[in-house]
Coordinates of C-alpha atoms in Angstrom, one line a residue:
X1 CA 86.2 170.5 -91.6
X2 CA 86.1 173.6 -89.6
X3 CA 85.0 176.9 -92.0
X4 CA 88.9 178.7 -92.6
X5 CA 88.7 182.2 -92.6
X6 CA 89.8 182.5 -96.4
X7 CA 87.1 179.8 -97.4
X8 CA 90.2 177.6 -98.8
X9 CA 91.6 175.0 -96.7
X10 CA 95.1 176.1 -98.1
X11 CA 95.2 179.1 -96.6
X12 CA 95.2 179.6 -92.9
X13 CA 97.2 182.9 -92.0
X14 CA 97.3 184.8 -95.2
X15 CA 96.9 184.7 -99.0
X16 CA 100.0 186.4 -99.5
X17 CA 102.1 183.6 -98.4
X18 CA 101.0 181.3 -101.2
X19 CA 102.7 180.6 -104.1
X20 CA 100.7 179.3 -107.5
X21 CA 103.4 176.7 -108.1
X22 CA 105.3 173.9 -106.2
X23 CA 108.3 175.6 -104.0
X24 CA 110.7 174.3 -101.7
X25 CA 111.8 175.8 -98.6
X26 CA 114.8 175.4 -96.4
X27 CA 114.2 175.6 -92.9
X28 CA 117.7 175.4 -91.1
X29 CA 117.7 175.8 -87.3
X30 CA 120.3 178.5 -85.0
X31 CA 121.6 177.4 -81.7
X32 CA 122.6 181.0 -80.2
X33 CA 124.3 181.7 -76.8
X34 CA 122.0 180.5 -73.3
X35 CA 120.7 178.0 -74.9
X36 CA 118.2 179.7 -77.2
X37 CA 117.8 178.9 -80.9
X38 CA 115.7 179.7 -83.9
X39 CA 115.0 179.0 -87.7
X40 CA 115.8 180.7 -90.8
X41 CA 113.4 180.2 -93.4
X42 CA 114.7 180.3 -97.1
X43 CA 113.2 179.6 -100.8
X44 CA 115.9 176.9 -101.5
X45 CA 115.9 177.3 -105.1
X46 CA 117.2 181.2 -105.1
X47 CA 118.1 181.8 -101.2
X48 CA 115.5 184.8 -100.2
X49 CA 114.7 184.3 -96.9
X50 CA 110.8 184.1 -96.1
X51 CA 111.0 184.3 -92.8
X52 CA 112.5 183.8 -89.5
X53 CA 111.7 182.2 -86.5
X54 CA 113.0 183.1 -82.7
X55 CA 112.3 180.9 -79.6
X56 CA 111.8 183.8 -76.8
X57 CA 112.1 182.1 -73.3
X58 CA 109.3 184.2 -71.1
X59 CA 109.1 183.7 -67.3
X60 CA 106.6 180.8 -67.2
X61 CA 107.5 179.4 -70.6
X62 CA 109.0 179.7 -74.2
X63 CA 106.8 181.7 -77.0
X64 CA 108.2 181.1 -80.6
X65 CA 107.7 183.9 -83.2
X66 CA 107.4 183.8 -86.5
X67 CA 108.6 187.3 -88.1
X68 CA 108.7 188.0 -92.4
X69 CA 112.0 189.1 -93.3
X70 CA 111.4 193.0 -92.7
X71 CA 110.6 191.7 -89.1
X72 CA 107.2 192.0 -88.5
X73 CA 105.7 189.4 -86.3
X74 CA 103.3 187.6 -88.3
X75 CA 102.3 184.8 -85.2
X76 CA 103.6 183.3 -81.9
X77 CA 103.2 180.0 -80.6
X78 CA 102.3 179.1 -77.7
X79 CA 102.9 175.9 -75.9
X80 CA 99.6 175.2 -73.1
X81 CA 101.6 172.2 -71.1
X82 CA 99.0 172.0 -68.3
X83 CA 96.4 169.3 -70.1
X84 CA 97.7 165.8 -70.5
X85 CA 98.4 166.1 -73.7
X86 CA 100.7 169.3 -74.7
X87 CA 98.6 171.9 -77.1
X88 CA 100.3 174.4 -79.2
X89 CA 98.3 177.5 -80.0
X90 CA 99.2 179.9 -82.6
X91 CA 98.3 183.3 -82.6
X92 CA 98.1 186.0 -84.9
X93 CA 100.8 188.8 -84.6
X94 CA 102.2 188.3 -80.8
X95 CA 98.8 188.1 -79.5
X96 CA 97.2 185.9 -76.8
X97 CA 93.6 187.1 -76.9
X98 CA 91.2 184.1 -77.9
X99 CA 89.9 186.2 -81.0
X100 CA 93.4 186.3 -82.3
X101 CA 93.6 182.1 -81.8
X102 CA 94.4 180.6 -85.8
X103 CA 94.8 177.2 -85.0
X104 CA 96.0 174.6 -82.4
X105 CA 98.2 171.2 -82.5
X106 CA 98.6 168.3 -80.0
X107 CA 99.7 164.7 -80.3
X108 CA 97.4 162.3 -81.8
X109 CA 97.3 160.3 -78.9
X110 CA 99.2 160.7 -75.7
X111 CA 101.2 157.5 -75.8
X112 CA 102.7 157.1 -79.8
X113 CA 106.4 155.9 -80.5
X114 CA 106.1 158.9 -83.3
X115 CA 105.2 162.4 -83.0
X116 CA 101.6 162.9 -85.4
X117 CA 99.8 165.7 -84.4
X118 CA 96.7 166.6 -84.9
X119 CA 95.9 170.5 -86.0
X120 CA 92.6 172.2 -85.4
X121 CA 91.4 175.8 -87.0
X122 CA 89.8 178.4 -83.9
X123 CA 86.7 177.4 -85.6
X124 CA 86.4 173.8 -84.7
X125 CA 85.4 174.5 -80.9
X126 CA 83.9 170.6 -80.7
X127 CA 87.8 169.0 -82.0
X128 CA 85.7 165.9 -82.8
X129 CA 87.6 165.6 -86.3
X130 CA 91.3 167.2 -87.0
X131 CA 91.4 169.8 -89.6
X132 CA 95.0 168.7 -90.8
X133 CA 97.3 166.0 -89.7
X134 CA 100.8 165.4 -89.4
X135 CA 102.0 162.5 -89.4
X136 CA 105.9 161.4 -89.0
X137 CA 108.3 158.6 -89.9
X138 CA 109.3 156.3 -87.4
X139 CA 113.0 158.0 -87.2
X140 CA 111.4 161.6 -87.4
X141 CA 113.2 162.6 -90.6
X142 CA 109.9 162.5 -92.6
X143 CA 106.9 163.9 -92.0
X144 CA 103.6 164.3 -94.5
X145 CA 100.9 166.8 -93.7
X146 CA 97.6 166.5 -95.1
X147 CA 94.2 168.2 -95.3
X148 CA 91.7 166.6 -93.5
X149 CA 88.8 164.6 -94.0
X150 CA 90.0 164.2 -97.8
X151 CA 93.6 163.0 -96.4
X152 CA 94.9 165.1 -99.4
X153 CA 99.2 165.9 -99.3
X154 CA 99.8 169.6 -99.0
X155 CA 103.5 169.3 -97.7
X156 CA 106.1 167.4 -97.1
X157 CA 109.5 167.5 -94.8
X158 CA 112.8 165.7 -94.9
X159 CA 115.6 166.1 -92.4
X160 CA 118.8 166.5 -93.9
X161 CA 120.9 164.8 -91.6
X162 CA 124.8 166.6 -90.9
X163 CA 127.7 166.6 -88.5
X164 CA 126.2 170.0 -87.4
X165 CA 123.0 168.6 -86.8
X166 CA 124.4 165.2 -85.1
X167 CA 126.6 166.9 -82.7
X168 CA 125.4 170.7 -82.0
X169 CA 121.6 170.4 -82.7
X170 CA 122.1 172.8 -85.6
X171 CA 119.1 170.6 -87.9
X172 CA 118.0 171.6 -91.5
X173 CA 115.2 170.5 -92.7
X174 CA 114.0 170.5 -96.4
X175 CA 109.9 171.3 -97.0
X176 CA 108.4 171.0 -100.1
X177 CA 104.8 172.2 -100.8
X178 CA 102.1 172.1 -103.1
X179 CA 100.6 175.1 -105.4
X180 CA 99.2 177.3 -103.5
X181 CA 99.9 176.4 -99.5
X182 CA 100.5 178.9 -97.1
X183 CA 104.2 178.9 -96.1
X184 CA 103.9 180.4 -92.7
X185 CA 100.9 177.4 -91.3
X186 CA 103.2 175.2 -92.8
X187 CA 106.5 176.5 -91.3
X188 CA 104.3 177.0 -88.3
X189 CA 103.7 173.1 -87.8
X190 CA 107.4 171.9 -88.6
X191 CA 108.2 174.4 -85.9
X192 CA 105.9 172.6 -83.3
X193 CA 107.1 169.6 -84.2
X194 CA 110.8 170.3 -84.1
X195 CA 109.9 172.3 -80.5
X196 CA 108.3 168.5 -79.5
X197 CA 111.4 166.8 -80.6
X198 CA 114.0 169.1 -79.2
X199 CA 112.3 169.0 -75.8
X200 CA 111.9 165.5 -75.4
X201 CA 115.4 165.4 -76.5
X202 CA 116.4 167.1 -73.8
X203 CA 114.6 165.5 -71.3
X204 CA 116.1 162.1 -72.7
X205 CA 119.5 163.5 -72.4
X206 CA 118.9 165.1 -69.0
X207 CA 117.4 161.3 -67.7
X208 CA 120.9 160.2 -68.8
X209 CA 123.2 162.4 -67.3
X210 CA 120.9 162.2 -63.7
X211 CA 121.5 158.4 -64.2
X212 CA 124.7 158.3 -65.1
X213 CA 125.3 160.4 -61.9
X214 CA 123.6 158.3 -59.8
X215 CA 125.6 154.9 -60.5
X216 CA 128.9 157.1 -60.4
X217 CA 127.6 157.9 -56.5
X218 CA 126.8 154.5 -55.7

């Protein structure tokens, strides 16, 4: 496992967003006007918010930012779509420099029914071995995420499944985490993953409509 900054495998970004105990968090995505959307982070036992989370379309591409609740930006991520498989980078602050690079994520393999992802600190240059994994249910409404080598649970994510989330794409997701994880890696990689999903539900949908067209022109 790559060296982490902290010298603790549970914390990637910061200290302060670890908690000594187990929490739950409540990550419920916003579908605003032209299409963009975001996340609002929330301790789900009392209803603070932790932090929130705006998809920013840029010229070339989207950044996602992940702000605390006084709206600081605490990292972006990236999304690097020119290798064969798609790599996320995250960044500290809105930076793109290479020195402020915390960690990377791309599929575990460029063909998989389900969306696991591999997750790499800035340190592990070689990528020969994942530093964390992800790895999904079948449907997409679960997904574990472990330390690696040891394969020890650190988090865990259920989809709450609503009308809102059926038919607008509003989805809320429920994370629970072990003592002392850091909330904002975590909330980083259920970001990433939702961003994989959301995009190749797009595409799905789009591939529909442009074939649906196509028989009605026949």
């Amino acid at each position: 496992m790559a060296e982490t900054v902290f010298g603790n495998p549970l914390v990637v970004i910061s200290p302060e967003y670890c908690a000594p105990h187990h929490l739950q968090i409540s990550i419920k995505k916003k579908v605003y006007f032209l299409a963009t959307h975001g996340y609002e982070v929330k301790d789900a036992a009392n209803g603070t918010i932790l932090f929130k989370v705006e998809n920013i379309p840029t010229f070339f591409d989207t950044k996602v930012v992940v702000f605390d609740p006084a709206g600081n930006s605490i990292l972006t991520i990236r999304r690097k779509a020119f290798t064969l498989r798609t790599r996320w980078e995250v960044y500290r602050g809105e930076s793109k420099k290479e020195k402020d690079l915390i960690f990377s994520a791309r599929k575990s393999s460029a063909f998989q029914f389900t969306t696991n992802l591999d997750v790499f600190l800035a340190g592990n240059t070689s990528e020969q071995v994942c530093d964390y994994k992800m790895k999904t249910s079948y449907s997409e409404s679960t997904c574990d995420i472990y330390v690696k080598p040891s394969s020890t649970l650190i988090a865990q994510m259920q989809k709450k499944v609503t009308a809102g989330s059926l038919f607008l794409g509003k989805d809320n997701f429920t994370v629970t985490l072990h003592p002392n994880v850091d909330q904002a890696f975590i909330v980083a990689l259920i970001v990433i993953l939702q961003e994989i999903v959301d995009s190749r539900r797009r595409n799905h949908t789009s591939h529909h409509h442009h074939t649906a067209h196509h028989h009605c022109t026949l």
